[in-house]
Coordinates of C-alpha atoms (C1' of nucleotides) in Angstrom, one line a residue:
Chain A
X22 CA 144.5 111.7 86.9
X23 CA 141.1 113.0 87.8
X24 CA 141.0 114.0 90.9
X25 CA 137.6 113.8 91.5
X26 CA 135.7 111.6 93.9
X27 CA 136.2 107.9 93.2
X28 CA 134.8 106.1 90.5
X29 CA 132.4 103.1 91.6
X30 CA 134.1 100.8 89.3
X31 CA 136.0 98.0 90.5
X32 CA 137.7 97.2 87.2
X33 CA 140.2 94.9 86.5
X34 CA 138.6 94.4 83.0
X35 CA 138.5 98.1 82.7
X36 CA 141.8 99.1 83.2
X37 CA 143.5 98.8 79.8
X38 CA 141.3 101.7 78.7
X39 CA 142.5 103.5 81.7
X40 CA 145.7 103.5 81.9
X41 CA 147.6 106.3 79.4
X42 CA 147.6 106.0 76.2
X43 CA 149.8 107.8 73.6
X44 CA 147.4 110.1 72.8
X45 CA 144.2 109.5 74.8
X46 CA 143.9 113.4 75.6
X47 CA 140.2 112.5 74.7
X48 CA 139.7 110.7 78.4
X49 CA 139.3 113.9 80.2
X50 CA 138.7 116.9 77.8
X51 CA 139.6 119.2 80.7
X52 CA 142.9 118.7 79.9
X53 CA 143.2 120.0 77.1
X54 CA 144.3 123.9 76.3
X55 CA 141.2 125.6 75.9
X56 CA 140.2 124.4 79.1
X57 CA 143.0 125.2 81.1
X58 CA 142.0 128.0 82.4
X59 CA 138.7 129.4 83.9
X60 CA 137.0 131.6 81.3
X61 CA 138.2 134.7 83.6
X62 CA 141.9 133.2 83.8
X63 CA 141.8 132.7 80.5
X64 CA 142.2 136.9 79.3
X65 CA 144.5 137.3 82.1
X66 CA 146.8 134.4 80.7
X67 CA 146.2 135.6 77.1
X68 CA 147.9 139.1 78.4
X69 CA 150.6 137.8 79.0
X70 CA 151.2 134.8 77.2
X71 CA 152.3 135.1 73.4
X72 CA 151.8 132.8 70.2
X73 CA 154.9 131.9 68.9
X74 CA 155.3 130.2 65.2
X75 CA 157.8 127.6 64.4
X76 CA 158.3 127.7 60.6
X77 CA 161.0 125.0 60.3
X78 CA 161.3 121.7 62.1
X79 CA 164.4 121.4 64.1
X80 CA 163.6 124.5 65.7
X81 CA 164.8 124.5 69.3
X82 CA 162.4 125.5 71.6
X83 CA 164.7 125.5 74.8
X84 CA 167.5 123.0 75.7
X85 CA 168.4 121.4 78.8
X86 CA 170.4 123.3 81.1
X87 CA 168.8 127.0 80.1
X88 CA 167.3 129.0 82.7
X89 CA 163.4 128.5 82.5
X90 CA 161.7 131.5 82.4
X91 CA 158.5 129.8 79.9
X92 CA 155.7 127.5 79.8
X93 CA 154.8 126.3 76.3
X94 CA 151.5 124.7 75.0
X95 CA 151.0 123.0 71.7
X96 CA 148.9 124.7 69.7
X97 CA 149.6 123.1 66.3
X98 CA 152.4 120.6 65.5
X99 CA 154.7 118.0 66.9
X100 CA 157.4 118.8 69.8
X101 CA 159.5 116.4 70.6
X102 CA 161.0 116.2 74.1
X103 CA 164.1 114.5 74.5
X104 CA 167.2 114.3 77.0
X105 CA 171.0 113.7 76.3
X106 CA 172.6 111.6 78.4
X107 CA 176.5 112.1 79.9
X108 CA 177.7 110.5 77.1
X109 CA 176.2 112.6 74.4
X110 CA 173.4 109.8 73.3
X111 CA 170.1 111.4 73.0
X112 CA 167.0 109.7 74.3
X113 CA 163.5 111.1 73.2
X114 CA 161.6 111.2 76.3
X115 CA 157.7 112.1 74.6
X116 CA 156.3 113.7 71.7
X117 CA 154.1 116.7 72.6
X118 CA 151.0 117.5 70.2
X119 CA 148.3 120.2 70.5
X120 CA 146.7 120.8 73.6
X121 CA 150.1 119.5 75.4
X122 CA 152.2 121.5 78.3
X123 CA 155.8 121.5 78.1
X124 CA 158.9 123.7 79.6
X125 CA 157.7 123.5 83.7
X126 CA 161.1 124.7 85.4
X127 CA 163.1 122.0 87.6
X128 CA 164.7 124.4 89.9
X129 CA 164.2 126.8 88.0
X130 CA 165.9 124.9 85.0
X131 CA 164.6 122.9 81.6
X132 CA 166.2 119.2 82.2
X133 CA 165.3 118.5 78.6
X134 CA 165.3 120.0 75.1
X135 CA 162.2 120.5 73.1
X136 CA 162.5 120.9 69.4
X137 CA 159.8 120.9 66.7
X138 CA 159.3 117.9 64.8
X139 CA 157.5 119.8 62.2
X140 CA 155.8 123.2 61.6
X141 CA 154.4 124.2 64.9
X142 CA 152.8 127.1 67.0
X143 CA 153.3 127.1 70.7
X144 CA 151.8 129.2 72.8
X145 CA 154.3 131.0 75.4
X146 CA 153.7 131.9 79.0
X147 CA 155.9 133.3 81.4
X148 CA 156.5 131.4 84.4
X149 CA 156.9 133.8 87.3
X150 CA 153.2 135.7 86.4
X151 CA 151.5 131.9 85.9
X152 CA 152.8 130.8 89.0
X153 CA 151.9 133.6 91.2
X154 CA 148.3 133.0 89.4
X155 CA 148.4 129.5 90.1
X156 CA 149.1 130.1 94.2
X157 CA 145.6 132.1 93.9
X158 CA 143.7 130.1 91.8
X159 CA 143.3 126.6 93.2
X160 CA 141.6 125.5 90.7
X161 CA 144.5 126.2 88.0
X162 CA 146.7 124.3 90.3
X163 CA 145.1 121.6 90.1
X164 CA 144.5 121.3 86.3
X165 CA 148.7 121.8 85.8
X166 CA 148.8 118.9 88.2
X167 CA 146.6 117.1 86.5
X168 CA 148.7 117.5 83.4
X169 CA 151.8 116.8 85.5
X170 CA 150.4 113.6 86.5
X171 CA 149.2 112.6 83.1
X172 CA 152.6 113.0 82.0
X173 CA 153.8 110.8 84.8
X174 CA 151.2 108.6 83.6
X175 CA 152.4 108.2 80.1
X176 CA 156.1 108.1 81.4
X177 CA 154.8 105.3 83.1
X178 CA 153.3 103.3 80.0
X179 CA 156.9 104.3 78.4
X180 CA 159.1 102.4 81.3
X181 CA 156.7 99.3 80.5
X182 CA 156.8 99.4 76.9
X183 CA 160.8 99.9 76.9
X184 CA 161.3 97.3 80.0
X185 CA 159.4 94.7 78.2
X186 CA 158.6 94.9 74.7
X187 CA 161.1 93.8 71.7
X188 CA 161.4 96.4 69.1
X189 CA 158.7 95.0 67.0
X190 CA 156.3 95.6 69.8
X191 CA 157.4 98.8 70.4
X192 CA 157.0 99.9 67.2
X193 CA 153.7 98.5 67.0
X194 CA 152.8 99.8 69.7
X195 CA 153.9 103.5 68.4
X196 CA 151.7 103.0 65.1
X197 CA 148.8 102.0 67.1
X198 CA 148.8 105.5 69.1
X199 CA 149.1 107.2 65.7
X200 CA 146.4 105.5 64.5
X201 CA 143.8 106.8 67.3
X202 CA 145.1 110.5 66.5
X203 CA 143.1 111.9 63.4
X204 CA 146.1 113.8 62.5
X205 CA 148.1 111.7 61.3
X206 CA 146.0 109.2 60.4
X207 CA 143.8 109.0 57.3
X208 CA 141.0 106.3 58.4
X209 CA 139.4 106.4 54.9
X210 CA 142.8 105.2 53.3
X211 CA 144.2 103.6 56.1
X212 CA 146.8 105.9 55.4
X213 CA 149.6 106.8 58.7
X214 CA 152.2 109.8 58.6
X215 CA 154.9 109.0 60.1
X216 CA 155.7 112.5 62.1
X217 CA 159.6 111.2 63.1
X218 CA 162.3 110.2 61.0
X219 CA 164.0 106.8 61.5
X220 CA 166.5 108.0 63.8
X221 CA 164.0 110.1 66.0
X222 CA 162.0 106.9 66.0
X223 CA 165.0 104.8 67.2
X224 CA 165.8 107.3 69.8
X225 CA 162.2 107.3 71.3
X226 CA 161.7 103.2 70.9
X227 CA 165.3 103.0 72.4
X228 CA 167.2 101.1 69.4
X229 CA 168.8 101.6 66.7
X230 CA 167.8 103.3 63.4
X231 CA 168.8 100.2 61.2
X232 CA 166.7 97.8 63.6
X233 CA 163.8 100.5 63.2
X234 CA 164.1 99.8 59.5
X235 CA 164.3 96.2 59.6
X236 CA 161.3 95.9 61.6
X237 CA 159.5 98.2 59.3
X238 CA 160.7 95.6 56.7
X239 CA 159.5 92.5 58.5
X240 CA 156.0 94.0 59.3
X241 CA 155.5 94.4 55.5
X242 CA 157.0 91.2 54.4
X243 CA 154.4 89.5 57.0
X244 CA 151.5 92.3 54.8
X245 CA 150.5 93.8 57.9
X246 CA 151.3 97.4 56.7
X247 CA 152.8 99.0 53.8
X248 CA 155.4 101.3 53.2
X249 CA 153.8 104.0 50.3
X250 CA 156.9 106.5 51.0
X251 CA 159.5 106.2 54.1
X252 CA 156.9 108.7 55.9
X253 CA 154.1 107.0 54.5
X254 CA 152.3 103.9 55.4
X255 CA 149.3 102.1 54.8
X256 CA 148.2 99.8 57.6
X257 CA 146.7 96.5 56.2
X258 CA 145.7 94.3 59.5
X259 CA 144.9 96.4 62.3
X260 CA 143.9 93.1 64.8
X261 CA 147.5 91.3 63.6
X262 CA 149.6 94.0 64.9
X263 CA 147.2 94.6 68.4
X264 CA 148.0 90.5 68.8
X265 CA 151.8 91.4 68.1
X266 CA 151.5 93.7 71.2
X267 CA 150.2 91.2 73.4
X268 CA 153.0 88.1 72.7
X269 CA 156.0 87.9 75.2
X270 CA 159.8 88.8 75.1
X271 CA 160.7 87.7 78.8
X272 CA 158.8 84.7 80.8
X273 CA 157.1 84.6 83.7
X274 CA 158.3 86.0 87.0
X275 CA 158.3 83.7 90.5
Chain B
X10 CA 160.6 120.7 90.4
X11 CA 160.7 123.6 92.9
X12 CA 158.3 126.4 91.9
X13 CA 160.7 129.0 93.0
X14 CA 161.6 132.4 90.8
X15 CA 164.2 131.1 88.0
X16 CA 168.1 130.2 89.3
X17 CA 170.4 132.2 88.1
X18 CA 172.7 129.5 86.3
X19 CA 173.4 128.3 82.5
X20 CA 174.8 125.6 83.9
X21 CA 175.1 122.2 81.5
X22 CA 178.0 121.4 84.0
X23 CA 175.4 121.9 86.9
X24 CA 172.9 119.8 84.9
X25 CA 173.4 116.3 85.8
X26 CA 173.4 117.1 89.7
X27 CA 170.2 119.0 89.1
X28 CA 168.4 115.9 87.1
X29 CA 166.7 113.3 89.3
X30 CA 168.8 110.5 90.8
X31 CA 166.8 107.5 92.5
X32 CA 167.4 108.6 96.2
X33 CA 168.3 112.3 95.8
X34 CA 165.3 113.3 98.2
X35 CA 167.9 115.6 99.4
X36 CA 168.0 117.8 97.0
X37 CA 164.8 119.7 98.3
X38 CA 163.9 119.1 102.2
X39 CA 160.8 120.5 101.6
X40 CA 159.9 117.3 99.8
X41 CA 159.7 114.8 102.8
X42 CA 156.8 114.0 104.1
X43 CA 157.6 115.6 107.2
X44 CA 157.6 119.2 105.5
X45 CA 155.0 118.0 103.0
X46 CA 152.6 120.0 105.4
X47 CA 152.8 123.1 107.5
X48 CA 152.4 123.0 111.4
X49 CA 148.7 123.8 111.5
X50 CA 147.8 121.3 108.5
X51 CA 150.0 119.0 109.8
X52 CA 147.9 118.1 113.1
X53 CA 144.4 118.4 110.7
X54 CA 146.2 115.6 108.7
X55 CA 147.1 113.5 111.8
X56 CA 143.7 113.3 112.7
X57 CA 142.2 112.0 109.5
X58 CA 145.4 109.9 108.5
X59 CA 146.8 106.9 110.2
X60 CA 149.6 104.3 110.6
X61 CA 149.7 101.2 109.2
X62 CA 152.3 98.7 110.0
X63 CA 152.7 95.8 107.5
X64 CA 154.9 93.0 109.1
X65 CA 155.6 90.8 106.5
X66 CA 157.3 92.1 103.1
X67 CA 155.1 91.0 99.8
X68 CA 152.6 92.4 101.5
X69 CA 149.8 94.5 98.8
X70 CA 149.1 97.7 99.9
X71 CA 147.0 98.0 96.7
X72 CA 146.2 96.3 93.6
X73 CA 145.6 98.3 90.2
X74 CA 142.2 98.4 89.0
X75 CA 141.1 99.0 93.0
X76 CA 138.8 102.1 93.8
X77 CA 141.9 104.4 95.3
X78 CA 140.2 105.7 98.6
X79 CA 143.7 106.5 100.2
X80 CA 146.9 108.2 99.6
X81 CA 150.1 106.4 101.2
X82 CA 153.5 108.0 102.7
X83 CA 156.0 105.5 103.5
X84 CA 157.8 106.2 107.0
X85 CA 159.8 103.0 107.0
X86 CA 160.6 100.2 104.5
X87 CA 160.7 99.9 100.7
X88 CA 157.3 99.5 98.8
X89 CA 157.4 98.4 95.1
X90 CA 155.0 100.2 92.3
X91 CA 154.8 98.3 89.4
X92 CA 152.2 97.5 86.9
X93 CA 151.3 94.2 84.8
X94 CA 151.0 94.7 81.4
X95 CA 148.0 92.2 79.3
X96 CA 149.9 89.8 79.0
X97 CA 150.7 89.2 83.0
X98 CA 154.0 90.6 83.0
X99 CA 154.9 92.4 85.6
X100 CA 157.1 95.8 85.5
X101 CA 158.3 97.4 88.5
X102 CA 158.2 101.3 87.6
X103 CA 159.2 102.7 90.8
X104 CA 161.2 102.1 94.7
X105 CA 158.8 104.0 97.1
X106 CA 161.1 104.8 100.5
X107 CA 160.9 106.9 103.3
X108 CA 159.7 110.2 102.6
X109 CA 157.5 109.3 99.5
X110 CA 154.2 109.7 98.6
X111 CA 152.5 107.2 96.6
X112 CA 148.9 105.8 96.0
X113 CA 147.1 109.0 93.7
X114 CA 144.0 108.2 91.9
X115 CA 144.1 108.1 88.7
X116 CA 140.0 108.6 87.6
X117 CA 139.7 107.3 90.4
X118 CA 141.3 104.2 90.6
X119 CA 144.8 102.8 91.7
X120 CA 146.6 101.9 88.3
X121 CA 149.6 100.5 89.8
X122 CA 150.2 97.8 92.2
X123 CA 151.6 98.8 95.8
X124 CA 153.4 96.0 97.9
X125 CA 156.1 95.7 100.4
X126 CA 159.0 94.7 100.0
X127 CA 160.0 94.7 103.3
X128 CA 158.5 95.2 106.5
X129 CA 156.9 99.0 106.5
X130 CA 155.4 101.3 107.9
X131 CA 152.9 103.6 105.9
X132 CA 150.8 106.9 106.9
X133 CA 147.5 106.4 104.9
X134 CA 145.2 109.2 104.5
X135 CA 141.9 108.9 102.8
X136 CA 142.0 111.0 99.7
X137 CA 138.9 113.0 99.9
X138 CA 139.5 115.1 102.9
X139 CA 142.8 115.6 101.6
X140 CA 141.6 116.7 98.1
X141 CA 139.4 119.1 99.9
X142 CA 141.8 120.3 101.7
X143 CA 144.1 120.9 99.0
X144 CA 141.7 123.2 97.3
X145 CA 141.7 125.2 100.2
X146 CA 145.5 125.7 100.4
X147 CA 147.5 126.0 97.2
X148 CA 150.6 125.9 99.9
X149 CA 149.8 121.9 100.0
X150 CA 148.8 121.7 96.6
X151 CA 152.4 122.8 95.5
X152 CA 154.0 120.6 97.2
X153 CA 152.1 117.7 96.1
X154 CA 152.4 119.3 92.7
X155 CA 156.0 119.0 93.4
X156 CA 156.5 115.6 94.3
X157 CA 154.2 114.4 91.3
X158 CA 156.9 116.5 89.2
X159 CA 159.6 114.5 91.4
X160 CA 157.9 111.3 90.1
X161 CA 157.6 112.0 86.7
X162 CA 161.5 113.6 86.8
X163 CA 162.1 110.2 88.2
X164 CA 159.9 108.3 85.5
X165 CA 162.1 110.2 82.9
X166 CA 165.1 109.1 84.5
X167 CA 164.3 105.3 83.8
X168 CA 163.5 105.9 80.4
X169 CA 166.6 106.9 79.9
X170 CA 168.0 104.3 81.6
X171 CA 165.5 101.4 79.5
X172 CA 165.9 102.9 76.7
X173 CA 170.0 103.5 76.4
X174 CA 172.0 101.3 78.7
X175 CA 172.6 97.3 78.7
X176 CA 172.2 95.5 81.3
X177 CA 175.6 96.0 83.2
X178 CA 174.8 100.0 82.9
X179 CA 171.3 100.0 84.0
X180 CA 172.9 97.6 87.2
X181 CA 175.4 99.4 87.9
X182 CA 172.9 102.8 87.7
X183 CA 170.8 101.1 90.0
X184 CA 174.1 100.1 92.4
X185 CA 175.2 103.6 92.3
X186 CA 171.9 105.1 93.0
X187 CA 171.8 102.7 96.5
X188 CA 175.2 104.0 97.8
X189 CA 173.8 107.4 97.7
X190 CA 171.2 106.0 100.3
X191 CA 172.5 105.2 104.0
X192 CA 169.6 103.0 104.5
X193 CA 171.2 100.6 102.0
X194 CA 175.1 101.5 102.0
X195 CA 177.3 101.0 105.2
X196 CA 179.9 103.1 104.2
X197 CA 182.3 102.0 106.9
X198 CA 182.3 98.2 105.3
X199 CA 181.7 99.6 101.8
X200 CA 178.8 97.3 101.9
X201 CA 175.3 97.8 100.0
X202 CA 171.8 95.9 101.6
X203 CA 170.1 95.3 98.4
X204 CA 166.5 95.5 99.1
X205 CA 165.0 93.3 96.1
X206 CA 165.3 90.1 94.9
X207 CA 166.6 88.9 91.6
X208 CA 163.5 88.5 90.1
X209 CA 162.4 92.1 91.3
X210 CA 165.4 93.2 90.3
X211 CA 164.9 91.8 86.6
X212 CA 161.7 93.2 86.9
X213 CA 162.9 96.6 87.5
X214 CA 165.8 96.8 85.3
X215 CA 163.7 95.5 82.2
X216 CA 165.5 91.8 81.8
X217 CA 165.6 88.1 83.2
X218 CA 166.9 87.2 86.5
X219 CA 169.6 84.6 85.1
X220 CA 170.8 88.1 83.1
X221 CA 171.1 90.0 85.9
X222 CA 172.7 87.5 88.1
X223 CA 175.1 86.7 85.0
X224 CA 175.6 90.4 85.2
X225 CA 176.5 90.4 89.2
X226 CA 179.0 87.7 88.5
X227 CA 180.8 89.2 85.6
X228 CA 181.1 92.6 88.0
X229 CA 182.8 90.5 90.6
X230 CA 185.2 88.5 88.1
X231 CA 185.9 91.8 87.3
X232 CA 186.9 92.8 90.6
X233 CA 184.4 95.5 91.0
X234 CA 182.2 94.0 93.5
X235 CA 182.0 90.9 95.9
X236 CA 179.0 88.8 96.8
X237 CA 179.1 88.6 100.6
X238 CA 175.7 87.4 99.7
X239 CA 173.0 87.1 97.5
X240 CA 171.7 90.6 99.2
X241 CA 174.7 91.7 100.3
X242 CA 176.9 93.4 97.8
X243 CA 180.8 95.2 99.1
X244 CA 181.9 97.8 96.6
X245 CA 185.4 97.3 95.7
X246 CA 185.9 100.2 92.9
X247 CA 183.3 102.7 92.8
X248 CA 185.4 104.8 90.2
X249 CA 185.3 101.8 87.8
X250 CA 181.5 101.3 88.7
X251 CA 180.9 105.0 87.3
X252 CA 182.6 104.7 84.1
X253 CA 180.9 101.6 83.0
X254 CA 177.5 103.6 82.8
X255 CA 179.4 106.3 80.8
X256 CA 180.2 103.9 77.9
X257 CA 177.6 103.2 74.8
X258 CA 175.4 100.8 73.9
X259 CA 174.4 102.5 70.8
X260 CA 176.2 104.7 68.3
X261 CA 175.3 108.3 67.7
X262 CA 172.5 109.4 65.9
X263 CA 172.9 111.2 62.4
Chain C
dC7 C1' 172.2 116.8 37.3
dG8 C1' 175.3 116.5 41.1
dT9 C1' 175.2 116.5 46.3
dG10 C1' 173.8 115.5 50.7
dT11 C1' 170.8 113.5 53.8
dG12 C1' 167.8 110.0 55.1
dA13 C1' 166.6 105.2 54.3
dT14 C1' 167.7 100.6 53.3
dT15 C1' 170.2 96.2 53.2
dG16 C1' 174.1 92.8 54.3
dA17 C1' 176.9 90.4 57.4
dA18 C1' 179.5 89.5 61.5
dA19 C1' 179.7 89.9 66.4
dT20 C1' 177.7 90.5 70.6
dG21 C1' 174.2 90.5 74.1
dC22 C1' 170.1 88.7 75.9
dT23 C1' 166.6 85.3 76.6
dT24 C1' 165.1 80.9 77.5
dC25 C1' 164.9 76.2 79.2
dA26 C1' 166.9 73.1 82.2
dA27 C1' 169.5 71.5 85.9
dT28 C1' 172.1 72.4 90.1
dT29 C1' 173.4 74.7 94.3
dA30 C1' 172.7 78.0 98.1
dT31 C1' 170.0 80.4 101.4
dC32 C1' 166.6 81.2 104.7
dG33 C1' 162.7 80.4 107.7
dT34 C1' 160.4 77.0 110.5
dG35 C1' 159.4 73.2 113.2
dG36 C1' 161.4 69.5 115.5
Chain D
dC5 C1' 170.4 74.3 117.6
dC6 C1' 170.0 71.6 113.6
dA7 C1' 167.6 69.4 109.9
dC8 C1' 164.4 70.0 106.4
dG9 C1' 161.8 71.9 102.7
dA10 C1' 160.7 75.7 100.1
dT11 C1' 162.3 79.4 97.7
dA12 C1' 165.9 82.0 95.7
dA13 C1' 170.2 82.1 93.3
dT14 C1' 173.4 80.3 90.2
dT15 C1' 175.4 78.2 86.1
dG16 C1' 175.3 75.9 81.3
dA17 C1' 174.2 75.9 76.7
dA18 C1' 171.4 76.8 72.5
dG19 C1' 168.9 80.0 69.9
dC20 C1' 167.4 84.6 68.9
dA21 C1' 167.4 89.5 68.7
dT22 C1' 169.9 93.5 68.4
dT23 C1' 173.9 96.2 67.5
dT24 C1' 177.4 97.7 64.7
dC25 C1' 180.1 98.8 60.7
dA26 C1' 179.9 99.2 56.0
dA27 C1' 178.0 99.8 51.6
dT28 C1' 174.3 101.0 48.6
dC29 C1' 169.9 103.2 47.3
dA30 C1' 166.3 106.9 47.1
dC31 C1' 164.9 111.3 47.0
dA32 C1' 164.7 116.3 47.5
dC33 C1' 166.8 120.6 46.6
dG34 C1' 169.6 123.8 44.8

DNA sequence: CGTGTGATTGAAATGCTTCAATTATCGTGG
DNA sequence: CCACGATAATTGAAGCATTTCAATCACACG
């Protein structure tokens, strides 16, 4: 969300590249970290703020229910943001990679749990100080919006790829975000890390582990990817999984 | 997500209160669109904004892909968000009602569908003048900060709902979520208005019609509800209602 | 070289989708 | 006010997709 003056583009054809992707961060680069904050803003956050290193995955960062005191940014390394629900189930809401903001308070709450995924360095800011800096600084305001309302955004693309995608299409889906991010994806062997085990993966496609498996199992038995290790896998036929993306679980409305 | 100094609670009881339910607009006034400005913005507002009054329901308020020129408030009705996905499919992603604001750019442009789904009333107000005005007081940009956050808490909420519950859970989440609302429960006749259609309601909740009209009819044979009819819905056993969302769909993970 | 965790596979049962056909409801014009 | 047509809702039945429980395999780490 850029909220700039509009765009003289009337776009239906344009909208796919539009709308969130995984990890589009690239769309507008003023989203990211480093350009959070006004070069002045920038030292006074630094003051304040601390890095913080993750050595283990695992690592809780915070957990739902705990009195919110920080902001965190990715500064290296996977987060992943998830929920329980009443009856204990856990539902991973979004992964968070560098250049991400996590941890803003809901009354003054977390109403999720962030946890490393691997290795990672966050960046730490106290609340109370960034927020009394944001009511004087417009402009920082409206770059956390922004960042609020990408994440809306992507929780958007999430609700459609959970309320209408099988789990073959979801999965597809996931690998094909992975491949646009240069982290975990080795163009020059085709080669994609898998940064979440089967179960996280079941718990942010919304399945089961075993089904993530199976469908795993089917993609390679159809030689559109291969699995080199469990984390490891080499895509084989980029354009046969986008068309996978594109077929239908549920007919037409009306 | 109130940007107020931290609350001083541990609270995983208070949690699920504190998490965003469909209708709870009540759990900060300062949300509505009536306190979305103060007094003296308020009539600056008034003069730049205006009503619109759409008669019929189905009506588009705006289509994705359009240049977004105005931001909406509804005063009266229900408006439906949702998005098509490539392949034509439509998901609905959110219920708009009184009180919320809907209708920010996004680069730009509207990437979500607006329409009525009942006869409405909306307070448009062109964007630009309101941008401006929003970098002049970071009073209105926190509120509009804070229903974005309200959004995406809300966006996280259905994910959890996609990407856990069966179709009787995510039905009877929805069914709970309208009693809360006296626009939609008459809690004299214990009697619920539902405000979509069968196929908006598949739409919404991820699945076919047919599923979720098998779905109504196995809560009545149940005894739980009672199809005055088709839109019309008397609650028999709220307590019963509640503990079917409570059960699992899928194991535990580990 | 065990031991534990994560990954994989099998098989049965369930839930959901889909196509097709029928019935109910609602708005509109007679 | 009623009949009519269009739209929405409902039901049946067959075929898949997914879940679930259980058992086995692979691998990393002490």
């Amino acid at each position: 969300m850029t909220y700039s003056t509009s765009a003289r583009t009337v776009a239906k054809a344009r909208l796919p590249e539009i709308r969130a992707r995984l990890f589009d961060r690239n769309v507008d680069p003023e989203i990211k970290i480093a350009n959070l904050l006004t070069r002045k803003q920038q030292t006074a956050l630094r003051t304040i703020g601390i890095v913080l290193d993750y050595k283990r995955s695992s690592s809780t960062v915070f957990s739902e229910g705990e009195d919110a005191h920080f902001v965190y940014c990715v500064m290296r390394g996977v987060v992943r943001i998830s929920r329980h629900s009443d009856n204990g189930r856990r539902q991973v809401l979004a992964l968070m990679l560098p250049g991400d903001l996590f941890g803003l308070p809901d009354a003054g709450l977390y109403v999720n749990t962030a946890e490393t995924v691997s290795p990672a360095s966050l960046f730490r800011v106290p609340w109370q100080p960034l927020h009394e800096l944001m009511l004087r600084e417009p402009e920082l305001q409206i770059r956390v919006l922004t960042r609020v309302a990408f994440d809306l955004r992507q929780a958007q693309r999430r609700i459609m790829i959970l309320g209408q995608q099988n789990v073959s299409q979801r999965l597809v889906s996931f690998l094909l975000d992975l491949i646009e991010h240069p982290d975990f994806y080795d163009e020059d062997r085709r080669q994609l890390t898998l940064p979440l085990s089967r179960f996280d993966l079941g718990d942010y496609l919304g399945t089961a582990p075993e089904t993530i498996v199976r469908t795993i199992a089917k993609l390679e038995k159809a030689g559109l990817i291969r699995r080199a290790t469990p984390r490891l896998i080499n895509i084989l036929n980029v354009g046969a999984l986008r068309k996978i993306c594109e077929g239908g679980r549920r007919r037409r409305r009306q």
